[in-house]
């Protein structure tokens, strides 16, 4: 009997495994949206049987089918990539189109008009508009977002009226295929669907809408107008001038991330899709041509594609599109941010100690609903930056190296820490900076000239004083990107776990298999300025790369328990071309003057973050009598903000990360980025194409 029961259980287990397995793991089911696209897909499948075809009526139905496991892949534009990345669908971009030297993995969103017309972009009200499709990048999100941001199209938000209604009132007639608001279909020729059933759909369709005089302006990309037609058309520039069609690099509305293939999060499926696409020889089947299916264009892939680029693993929709683009999409949808509804911003705290301080801040009796702080915890700074990009948090304060990485992902610096109290009340005062220094134990014999082979202590991998500045200097001297050949070992929290730069880290000291070892979090004892100095004090390293005030803040009776009994005179500074000097002589011996830490956020939440933080520092800043202090840390050092902060000052509106960091720092980073391993995983994800931080 027992034997029979065992066989029955075994049979049931096998049956369950069969039922739960994918129907066909060696096929790529491509989702298509029109008869012409379906025919091209069938022709592809005939040449490459690994492909099968699934026909749906529109992009959203394809997204739903892929999410449900009824299809595997589709190429989408930025607006649809955004939708596919939402929690409802959880699809990921895995392969980007490359358009060659004209734009590589970007394209330019442009406004095209007939050369015989005379109006500029500020004269568009009352004109007729042609759009590639409702919710598409070059045809809707970018132009409408641009018109709203420039104040040309007056719209106060969804609480007033839907954006569709505002656009229909602005233009006298439009064709925006896929729009559910009927007035936006008045200019269309077919059924106004986002498919090739509508002759004015997609880039070629929107241009044809202009050609046939169904519209006065066509919102398309820079490759849309055929060479033979370019002389008859011009571009509308944001400065209200016009330019020839080929002058798109100067005259455009935005640079937009390339169309990309999306699928479910499945590494095996991703590998199969990549192999299946890239092993096709052009002579067998040209993926990037729709000539055989004329007049339809851009079937399955854009016809202007010259190559495909595989994206780094774990790239999600928001990293691929960047904060600037996703902010534009959000501004045109019915999404309303926390700050819009309650006056609150969500602060991202790294680790338990910061979260504890943030909770005290959030629940303080002086807090009011109009300018409230809500707390969200992230395991690392990188995790927090990802959360800000995904809109799961709004802001955090980071060092210059992290401002650089955040900027590459489209985030912007909005408030900067000021360490000189006299400057806090001076409008337009220059931002604070600090000196990056190299500290050794006095009498150790360690100099800059004999650093090779020593053990090093860093505030964190990719951070300014602790990594970028010293490693940039070492790279300048050695031209060698393999820093493990220079230092024997060290602690650089945030470095890859198997790196020698994790071997000297201490972790939290609470468990044998310490999950916090080498993590860029306050739970790692050697993380941050004080942590890197502690690494030196404990003998885990021979040199500590920190800021000029760290030693004095953690010696001579100052600092936490571990620093008691330390004397600043027992330490000294080393720097290139000079003898060692006391730690007080940092102005004469330092590696660089570096920018102050700054608060970063998404572009669209800039004003909310500034408003709330200005209110918060009035309540809890250095001059406050409240029992909570924003710029003091009770159970650690430099929690949420540097403890030396006297106030936060607004970064001028419109400043990007490059302007904030300055020419010298950007030059250092440019040099260091010759070493591919010097970039964080987040930065690599955000720079998998070149559209993120430049419009």
XYZ file of C-alpha atoms in Angstrom, residues 201-495:
295
model
C -0.588 56.190 -37.506
C 3.116 56.020 -36.589
C 5.939 58.231 -37.932
C 5.226 57.820 -41.633
C 1.486 58.218 -40.996
C 1.883 61.446 -39.013
C 4.105 62.817 -41.767
C 1.542 61.747 -44.385
C -1.083 63.625 -42.362
C 1.047 66.755 -42.905
C 1.710 65.953 -46.589
C -2.017 65.578 -47.295
C -2.731 68.891 -45.563
C -4.756 67.241 -42.788
C -2.472 69.028 -40.341
C -0.118 71.997 -40.045
C 2.522 70.334 -37.836
C 3.647 66.722 -37.483
C 5.307 65.518 -34.285
C 7.702 62.782 -35.420
C 11.365 61.767 -35.123
C 14.346 63.175 -36.969
C 14.550 60.264 -39.434
C 10.939 60.473 -40.636
C 11.110 62.934 -43.544
C 12.412 61.188 -46.706
C 15.557 62.673 -48.256
C 13.630 63.535 -51.401
C 11.165 65.646 -49.404
C 13.495 67.447 -46.991
C 13.756 70.621 -49.064
C 10.011 71.222 -48.690
C 9.870 70.986 -44.903
C 11.416 72.622 -41.829
C 11.719 72.066 -38.083
C 10.174 74.245 -35.377
C 12.809 75.099 -32.759
C 12.109 75.764 -29.051
C 13.514 79.314 -29.457
C 10.642 80.054 -31.900
C 12.906 79.934 -34.962
C 12.985 77.384 -37.777
C 15.724 75.138 -39.116
C 16.350 72.741 -42.014
C 15.312 69.109 -41.442
C 18.940 67.949 -41.161
C 19.651 70.475 -38.396
C 17.847 68.272 -35.846
C 20.806 68.100 -33.427
C 20.413 71.831 -32.790
C 16.660 72.124 -33.305
C 14.680 69.436 -31.502
C 12.243 69.026 -28.624
C 14.159 66.261 -26.829
C 16.423 63.289 -27.272
C 14.425 60.141 -26.645
C 15.619 56.634 -25.728
C 15.472 54.215 -28.625
C 12.672 51.729 -29.089
C 13.422 48.557 -27.155
C 12.357 44.922 -27.004
C 10.530 44.114 -23.755
C 9.766 40.800 -22.101
C 9.154 39.223 -18.701
C 11.965 39.009 -16.145
C 13.405 35.666 -17.203
C 17.115 35.333 -17.950
C 16.687 32.170 -20.050
C 13.972 33.778 -22.175
C 16.112 36.917 -22.547
C 19.063 34.826 -23.758
C 16.825 32.978 -26.239
C 15.390 36.222 -27.651
C 18.868 37.762 -28.006
C 20.357 34.659 -29.661
C 17.385 34.262 -31.986
C 17.527 37.872 -33.201
C 21.278 38.224 -33.521
C 21.920 34.937 -35.339
C 19.687 36.003 -38.227
C 21.806 36.928 -41.225
C 20.634 39.982 -43.129
C 20.649 38.073 -46.397
C 18.273 35.513 -44.859
C 15.823 38.035 -43.438
C 16.171 41.788 -42.953
C 14.545 42.591 -39.608
C 14.925 46.305 -40.253
C 13.112 46.610 -43.566
C 9.382 46.876 -44.244
C 9.781 47.515 -47.976
C 8.039 44.264 -48.928
C 4.949 45.331 -47.000
C 4.595 48.870 -48.368
C 3.022 51.301 -47.687
C 3.356 50.124 -44.057
C 6.627 51.041 -42.343
C 8.473 50.262 -39.098
C 7.049 46.750 -38.798
C 8.365 44.854 -35.731
C 11.389 47.204 -35.688
C 11.964 50.742 -36.949
C 13.222 50.717 -40.525
C 15.996 53.143 -39.510
C 17.522 50.572 -37.142
C 21.018 49.448 -38.134
C 21.831 47.179 -35.202
C 20.551 45.861 -31.862
C 22.210 46.506 -28.496
C 21.775 44.185 -25.541
C 20.996 46.064 -22.333
C 22.659 45.200 -19.001
C 20.857 42.653 -16.852
C 18.369 44.164 -14.367
C 17.731 47.245 -16.492
C 14.156 48.233 -15.739
C 11.912 50.599 -17.677
C 12.633 53.588 -15.443
C 16.416 53.185 -15.605
C 16.243 52.811 -19.369
C 14.002 55.818 -19.949
C 15.664 58.059 -17.332
C 14.118 60.366 -14.750
C 13.615 63.268 -17.163
C 11.564 61.253 -19.623
C 9.553 59.383 -16.965
C 8.829 62.716 -15.293
C 7.447 64.021 -18.586
C 5.174 60.975 -18.888
C 3.950 61.316 -15.318
C 3.178 64.989 -15.831
C 0.804 64.103 -18.667
C -0.972 61.189 -16.977
C -3.404 61.066 -14.117
C -0.641 60.065 -11.720
C -0.467 62.538 -8.847
C 2.583 62.582 -6.621
C 2.422 62.389 -2.847
C 3.640 65.961 -2.665
C 0.833 67.113 -4.940
C -1.865 65.691 -2.683
C -0.597 66.133 0.855
C 2.440 68.414 0.748
C 4.624 65.480 1.814
C 7.861 64.196 0.340
C 9.231 60.713 0.913
C 12.815 60.667 2.185
C 14.983 57.616 1.498
C 17.089 56.531 4.478
C 19.934 54.026 4.149
C 19.945 51.335 6.818
C 18.436 51.044 10.284
C 20.264 53.972 11.936
C 19.195 56.487 9.284
C 15.662 55.113 9.263
C 15.435 55.548 13.020
C 16.487 59.202 12.709
C 14.093 59.712 9.805
C 11.212 58.239 11.826
C 11.896 60.688 14.661
C 11.872 63.479 12.103
C 8.654 62.260 10.495
C 6.700 61.836 13.719
C 7.898 64.984 15.484
C 5.049 66.986 17.083
C 6.101 70.118 15.152
C 5.517 68.339 11.840
C 2.489 69.554 9.871
C 0.604 67.995 6.973
C 1.494 70.772 4.540
C 5.236 70.019 4.604
C 5.474 66.492 5.926
C 8.374 64.035 5.704
C 7.520 60.382 5.039
C 10.294 57.813 5.471
C 11.283 54.930 3.209
C 14.240 52.616 3.884
C 16.735 51.419 1.295
C 19.558 48.944 1.828
C 22.130 51.158 0.061
C 22.422 54.580 -1.573
C 22.112 52.874 -4.959
C 18.907 51.145 -3.850
C 17.526 54.507 -2.709
C 18.374 56.197 -6.006
C 16.527 53.429 -7.836
C 13.525 53.970 -5.535
C 13.564 57.702 -6.307
C 13.598 56.932 -10.023
C 10.655 54.528 -9.571
C 8.801 57.159 -7.524
C 8.837 54.971 -4.412
C 10.769 57.785 -2.704
C 11.406 61.431 -3.556
C 14.746 62.609 -2.193
C 17.954 61.947 -0.273
C 21.278 63.713 0.367
C 24.308 62.198 -1.389
C 27.953 62.986 -1.963
C 29.403 64.329 -5.217
C 30.193 60.926 -6.698
C 26.626 59.857 -6.065
C 25.352 63.164 -7.528
C 27.309 62.179 -10.653
C 25.706 58.712 -10.818
C 22.256 60.140 -10.029
C 22.711 62.730 -12.771
C 23.553 60.010 -15.267
C 20.157 58.525 -14.368
C 18.385 61.847 -14.939
C 18.025 62.981 -11.301
C 18.899 66.570 -10.396
C 20.595 68.288 -7.415
C 18.173 70.741 -5.767
C 19.576 71.635 -2.315
C 23.217 71.706 -1.241
C 24.710 71.427 2.246
C 26.413 74.586 3.496
C 29.142 74.099 6.117
C 29.909 77.792 6.735
C 27.224 79.331 8.941
C 28.089 82.849 7.786
C 27.051 81.905 4.267
C 23.602 80.632 5.271
C 21.955 84.051 5.220
C 23.728 85.365 2.143
C 21.618 85.132 -1.027
C 23.601 83.707 -3.918
C 26.464 82.596 -1.662
C 28.804 80.092 -3.273
C 28.166 76.472 -2.376
C 30.304 74.791 0.235
C 33.151 72.524 -0.683
C 35.535 70.388 1.327
C 39.011 68.969 0.866
C 39.638 65.342 -0.024
C 42.667 64.154 1.968
C 44.769 61.031 2.533
C 45.420 60.277 6.228
C 48.020 57.919 7.718
C 49.232 57.133 11.210
C 52.055 59.424 12.260
C 55.387 57.636 12.165
C 54.079 54.798 9.974
C 56.470 55.729 7.199
C 53.641 55.644 4.675
C 53.976 58.371 2.031
C 52.256 59.026 -1.259
C 55.319 57.717 -3.082
C 55.265 54.304 -1.353
C 51.481 53.686 -1.277
C 51.683 50.817 -3.770
C 51.107 47.492 -2.034
C 49.517 49.072 1.045
C 45.989 48.512 2.414
C 43.465 51.266 1.796
C 40.352 52.549 3.582
C 37.662 54.283 1.482
C 34.435 56.023 2.485
C 32.661 54.031 -0.223
C 33.048 52.755 -3.782
C 32.272 55.588 -6.198
C 32.192 58.277 -3.523
C 34.036 61.531 -3.970
C 36.721 61.920 -1.286
C 36.898 58.194 -0.625
C 37.226 56.841 -4.154
C 36.843 59.103 -7.185
C 39.444 61.699 -6.212
C 42.235 59.386 -4.933
C 41.696 56.708 -7.584
C 41.514 59.369 -10.286
C 44.870 60.682 -9.109
C 46.362 57.172 -9.010
C 45.018 56.437 -12.510
C 46.519 59.698 -13.762
C 49.900 58.574 -12.457
C 49.799 54.911 -13.464
C 47.359 54.798 -16.443
C 46.325 51.417 -15.001
C 42.662 50.785 -14.299
C 43.289 47.683 -12.192
C 43.563 49.267 -8.751
C 43.977 45.813 -7.177
C 47.498 45.934 -8.634
C 48.145 49.134 -6.708
C 46.625 48.360 -3.297
C 47.008 44.884 -1.833
C 43.560 45.007 -0.208
C 41.186 47.431 1.430
C 37.670 48.370 2.397
C 35.565 50.290 -0.106
C 31.930 49.653 0.899
C 29.799 49.095 -2.181
C 32.578 47.378 -4.156
